[in-house]
Amino acid sequence: METSSEGVAEDAGAPAGAVAATAAVPRPVVAIAPASLSPSRAGDFMQCPLLYRFRVIDRLPEKPSEAATRGTLVHAVLERLFDAPAGERTAPRAKALVPGQWERLLADRPEVGELFADDPAGERLAGWLTEAERLVERWFTLEDPSRLEPAERELFVETELDSGLRLRGIIDRVDVAPTGEVRIVDYKTGKAPRPEYAEGALFQMKFYALVVWRLKRVVPRRLQLVYLGSGDVLTYDPVPADLERVERKLLALWEAIRRATETGDWRPRPTKLCGWCDHQAHCPEFGGTPPPYPLPLATVPDQARGGQDAQGTMGPD
């Protein structure tokens, strides 16, 4: 699982946790060229190269959102539930974890409290927490935690490909069967995509499968997306040829990022998602001006031309 800000510091080469620290205690941000790639940041570049720049290179602040914060809360509850013995992993127990995990989230990330700053009576917060409880409860209709013993939860994975590209991310859950077969599970608090968009949704999971394959030399038997918002489960069984295609795509994507980094040519790509972007004030599509580019620029004209071509060819898969 990755929220919109998760992985930014890591992709920029900063220590893990740097994003949360800068949010809590503002301090000057030192621009660092991208050094690794996560599923979220790969998705950012494919959606809009300029968004990638704002998040990874400029590291512009973003306001927390109710949806993303609720996702973080629900993930924390589902992770903590497995601390209990199998027979005690019940829906009432899981729902009872919600208030405590919310308080813990507030302590770790005080900025999320801004979401309800205009709610002195706590009515909107109460409704928001109730919705989180509903999502947690729905999970029990999709999986039976009393029959699961995850090998890993919130597992940070990282590997370096032969090309030198470093891939990293956080996997919600890894299940390992007695036979050694691996299942990668990711929780989504939104609704399942329509069938025509399912391939794009699986990109993140194939990314994780590639990392696990390169690390462990084992192709995961199953990739599973659990959509708590709609009560759907999307599964996919990868084969090596699938993951080799993902690797080639990531290498092409990284080359486009490298060229954009060297030339400073980060073009906006307008879509319907622009309405939710925090960076409209800095985006030329909305009459804004990006901050001065903080990294040194290459001077080879062919590189600029190549970067422009690469940015125009990346698709969702």
XYZ file of C-alpha atoms in Angstrom:
317
model
C 0.000 0.000 0.000
C 1.180 3.466 -0.849
C -0.481 6.804 -0.332
C 0.194 9.802 -2.487
C 3.169 10.968 -0.416
C 4.505 7.568 0.514
C 7.786 6.649 -1.114
C 8.665 10.177 -2.235
C 11.660 10.547 0.046
C 12.843 7.027 -0.710
C 12.594 7.560 -4.471
C 14.569 10.772 -4.133
C 17.326 8.949 -2.274
C 16.509 10.282 1.210
C 16.200 8.034 4.266
C 12.935 6.239 4.893
C 10.606 8.339 7.013
C 11.890 11.648 5.697
C 8.480 12.672 4.372
C 6.747 12.314 7.725
C 9.559 14.152 9.465
C 9.455 17.116 7.113
C 5.673 17.341 7.466
C 5.900 17.515 11.252
C 8.932 19.852 11.471
C 9.295 22.092 8.372
C 12.857 22.507 7.198
C 14.615 23.282 3.918
C 14.275 20.507 1.356
C 17.425 19.558 -0.521
C 16.689 18.405 -4.057
C 18.151 15.006 -4.917
C 17.973 13.300 -8.293
C 15.680 10.245 -8.346
C 17.537 7.119 -7.255
C 14.838 4.443 -7.131
C 11.336 3.659 -8.264
C 8.218 2.582 -6.376
C 4.803 1.638 -7.800
C 3.271 4.952 -6.722
C 5.995 7.056 -8.246
C 5.945 5.007 -11.449
C 2.213 5.653 -11.562
C 2.799 9.371 -11.008
C 5.125 9.630 -13.998
C 2.770 7.696 -16.252
C -0.117 9.895 -15.141
C 1.773 13.187 -15.397
C 5.557 13.739 -15.575
C 5.183 17.156 -13.937
C 3.372 15.587 -10.976
C 6.316 13.220 -10.569
C 8.687 16.185 -10.538
C 6.615 18.053 -7.943
C 6.526 15.033 -5.636
C 10.001 13.537 -6.052
C 12.322 16.403 -6.989
C 10.643 19.560 -5.662
C 8.950 17.583 -2.862
C 6.144 20.092 -2.644
C 3.886 19.612 0.389
C 0.459 18.056 -0.074
C -2.540 18.286 2.193
C -3.778 15.030 3.687
C -7.030 13.747 2.225
C -9.851 12.002 4.044
C -9.824 9.075 1.618
C -6.077 8.437 1.763
C -5.967 8.857 5.540
C -8.882 6.456 5.986
C -6.967 3.974 3.837
C -3.942 4.310 6.089
C -6.128 3.784 9.156
C -7.862 0.693 7.773
C -4.542 -0.824 6.728
C -3.178 -0.300 10.242
C -6.210 -2.028 11.773
C -5.947 -5.050 9.463
C -2.237 -5.335 10.153
C -2.675 -5.165 13.937
C -5.533 -7.685 13.971
C -3.061 -10.461 13.130
C -1.309 -9.812 16.438
C -4.254 -11.603 18.079
C -4.588 -15.400 18.180
C -6.482 -16.837 15.217
C -9.665 -17.518 17.186
C -9.859 -13.907 18.373
C -9.642 -12.290 14.935
C -13.270 -11.262 14.766
C -15.099 -8.338 13.213
C -16.024 -6.794 16.594
C -12.394 -6.965 17.716
C -11.222 -5.390 14.469
C -13.753 -2.557 14.712
C -12.678 -1.968 18.314
C -9.135 -1.322 17.069
C -10.211 1.658 14.963
C -10.238 4.393 17.673
C -6.877 3.381 19.075
C -5.228 3.195 15.651
C -6.665 6.618 14.816
C -5.070 8.065 17.952
C -1.798 6.400 17.040
C -1.976 7.833 13.531
C -2.607 11.307 14.946
C 0.430 10.952 17.193
C 2.646 9.809 14.324
C 1.305 12.304 11.771
C -0.218 15.320 13.532
C -0.971 16.980 10.190
C -3.898 14.592 9.559
C -5.712 16.309 12.412
C -6.183 19.254 10.033
C -8.796 17.184 8.208
C -11.269 17.818 11.007
C -10.115 21.232 12.221
C -13.484 22.705 11.194
C -15.442 19.990 13.018
C -15.445 21.141 16.662
C -18.405 18.952 17.593
C -16.721 15.891 16.115
C -19.739 14.900 14.031
C -17.872 14.609 10.754
C -15.015 12.746 12.427
C -17.496 10.298 13.949
C -19.008 9.598 10.540
C -15.550 9.189 9.021
C -14.553 6.682 11.702
C -17.834 4.815 11.220
C -17.053 4.460 7.520
C -13.615 3.067 8.428
C -15.337 0.528 10.669
C -17.651 -0.482 7.806
C -14.684 -1.099 5.541
C -12.978 -3.202 8.201
C -16.160 -5.194 8.758
C -16.593 -5.820 5.026
C -13.177 -7.451 4.909
C -14.576 -10.360 6.898
C -16.974 -11.129 4.047
C -14.017 -11.449 1.674
C -11.379 -13.267 3.735
C -11.325 -15.281 6.947
C -8.411 -14.046 9.070
C -8.814 -16.950 11.497
C -7.524 -19.205 8.699
C -4.631 -16.968 7.675
C -1.147 -16.761 9.138
C 0.683 -14.142 7.079
C 4.380 -14.679 6.594
C 4.818 -10.900 6.375
C 2.766 -7.768 6.978
C 3.613 -4.290 5.684
C 6.772 -5.765 4.204
C 9.326 -3.337 2.783
C 10.989 -4.866 -0.270
C 13.856 -3.561 -2.347
C 16.016 -4.970 -5.104
C 18.432 -3.744 -7.732
C 18.002 -4.999 -11.277
C 20.951 -5.953 -13.456
C 20.526 -2.576 -15.158
C 21.189 -0.804 -11.845
C 17.590 0.344 -11.419
C 16.531 0.070 -7.780
C 12.928 -0.949 -7.129
C 11.232 -0.660 -3.753
C 7.816 -0.700 -2.163
C 5.692 -1.896 0.752
C 3.547 -5.030 0.406
C 0.459 -5.189 2.621
C 0.557 -8.941 3.181
C 2.533 -11.971 2.050
C 1.052 -15.432 2.525
C 3.217 -18.534 2.088
C 1.563 -21.950 1.706
C 3.102 -25.068 3.306
C 4.158 -26.035 -0.231
C 6.115 -22.795 -0.536
C 3.747 -21.012 -2.915
C 3.609 -17.250 -2.361
C 0.555 -15.000 -2.481
C 0.871 -11.216 -2.458
C -2.165 -9.395 -1.076
C -2.995 -5.695 -1.212
C -5.967 -3.998 0.461
C -7.790 -1.199 -1.334
C -10.384 0.907 0.462
C -11.900 2.123 -2.797
C -14.067 0.298 -5.317
C -12.852 -2.258 -7.831
C -12.142 -0.860 -11.299
C -14.224 -1.738 -14.308
C -12.843 -4.742 -16.249
C -11.274 -2.540 -18.915
C -9.154 -0.868 -16.220
C -8.192 -4.029 -14.332
C -4.811 -4.301 -16.070
C -3.805 -0.875 -14.828
C -4.843 -1.812 -11.300
C -2.638 -4.911 -11.454
C 0.461 -2.908 -12.409
C 1.344 -2.310 -8.754
C 0.981 -6.007 -7.956
C 3.115 -7.077 -10.904
C 5.723 -4.572 -9.745
C 5.801 -6.270 -6.329
C 5.866 -9.711 -7.942
C 8.891 -8.687 -10.010
C 10.722 -7.483 -6.898
C 9.942 -10.723 -5.036
C 11.022 -12.772 -8.048
C 14.342 -10.968 -8.322
C 14.908 -11.171 -4.562
C 13.771 -14.727 -3.836
C 13.933 -16.346 -7.272
C 10.311 -17.365 -6.777
C 7.448 -16.184 -8.966
C 4.460 -15.513 -6.687
C 1.670 -17.971 -7.317
C -1.066 -15.374 -6.954
C -1.557 -11.617 -6.815
C -4.686 -10.549 -4.957
C -6.339 -7.143 -4.674
C -9.008 -6.908 -1.982
C -11.389 -3.997 -2.622
C -13.130 -3.122 0.621
C -15.107 -0.292 -0.934
C -17.082 -2.584 -3.235
C -16.538 -6.003 -1.705
C -14.641 -7.422 -4.679
C -11.474 -9.503 -4.938
C -9.324 -9.293 -8.064
C -6.756 -12.060 -8.557
C -4.083 -12.744 -11.115
C -1.586 -15.591 -11.431
C 1.632 -14.254 -12.989
C 4.167 -16.159 -15.078
C 7.798 -15.209 -15.752
C 6.954 -13.756 -19.179
C 4.541 -11.295 -17.481
C 7.202 -10.092 -15.088
C 9.815 -9.805 -17.813
C 7.450 -7.477 -19.681
C 6.983 -5.410 -16.526
C 10.746 -5.180 -16.119
C 11.190 -3.943 -19.690
C 8.463 -1.386 -19.149
C 10.070 -0.142 -15.935
C 13.446 0.174 -17.628
C 11.889 2.286 -20.395
C 10.063 4.340 -17.793
C 13.245 4.904 -15.810
C 15.083 5.994 -18.949
C 12.355 8.576 -19.573
C 12.671 9.777 -15.962
C 16.447 9.999 -16.321
C 16.153 12.109 -19.445
C 13.563 14.391 -17.887
C 15.801 14.787 -14.813
C 18.765 15.812 -16.942
C 16.868 18.163 -19.259
C 14.340 19.592 -16.806
C 11.589 18.813 -19.334
C 8.719 17.622 -17.144
C 5.588 18.119 -19.178
C 2.119 18.212 -17.637
C -0.332 15.664 -18.973
C -3.857 16.978 -18.367
C -6.496 14.405 -17.391
C -9.691 14.367 -15.359
C -7.484 13.644 -12.321
C -6.129 17.205 -12.443
C -9.134 18.355 -10.422
C -7.771 16.513 -7.380
C -4.173 17.709 -7.741
C -2.698 19.816 -4.923
C -0.258 21.520 -7.272
C -2.496 23.516 -9.606
C -0.903 26.771 -8.396
C 2.423 25.554 -9.835
C 1.052 23.925 -12.993
C 1.139 25.721 -16.374
C -2.151 24.044 -17.313
C -3.800 26.168 -14.592
C -1.806 29.331 -15.199
C 0.811 28.498 -12.581
C 4.580 28.475 -12.712
C 6.719 25.559 -11.462
C 9.401 26.378 -8.895
C 12.905 27.029 -10.289
C 14.386 23.698 -11.320
C 16.724 22.682 -8.487
C 18.944 20.161 -10.316
C 21.752 20.752 -12.833
C 20.727 20.435 -16.478
C 22.412 18.486 -19.256
C 23.449 20.497 -22.297
C 23.209 17.849 -25.040
C 20.307 18.806 -27.383
C 19.675 15.191 -28.382
C 18.960 14.298 -24.759
C 16.218 16.913 -24.545
C 14.651 15.639 -27.742
C 14.859 12.031 -26.507
C 13.276 12.947 -23.183
C 10.331 14.560 -24.939
C 9.800 11.497 -27.117
C 9.970 9.112 -24.165
C 7.453 11.055 -22.100
C 4.971 10.877 -24.926
C 5.122 7.092 -25.276
C 4.530 5.805 -21.748
C 1.150 4.221 -21.224
C -0.490 2.561 -18.221
C 0.825 -0.852 -19.267
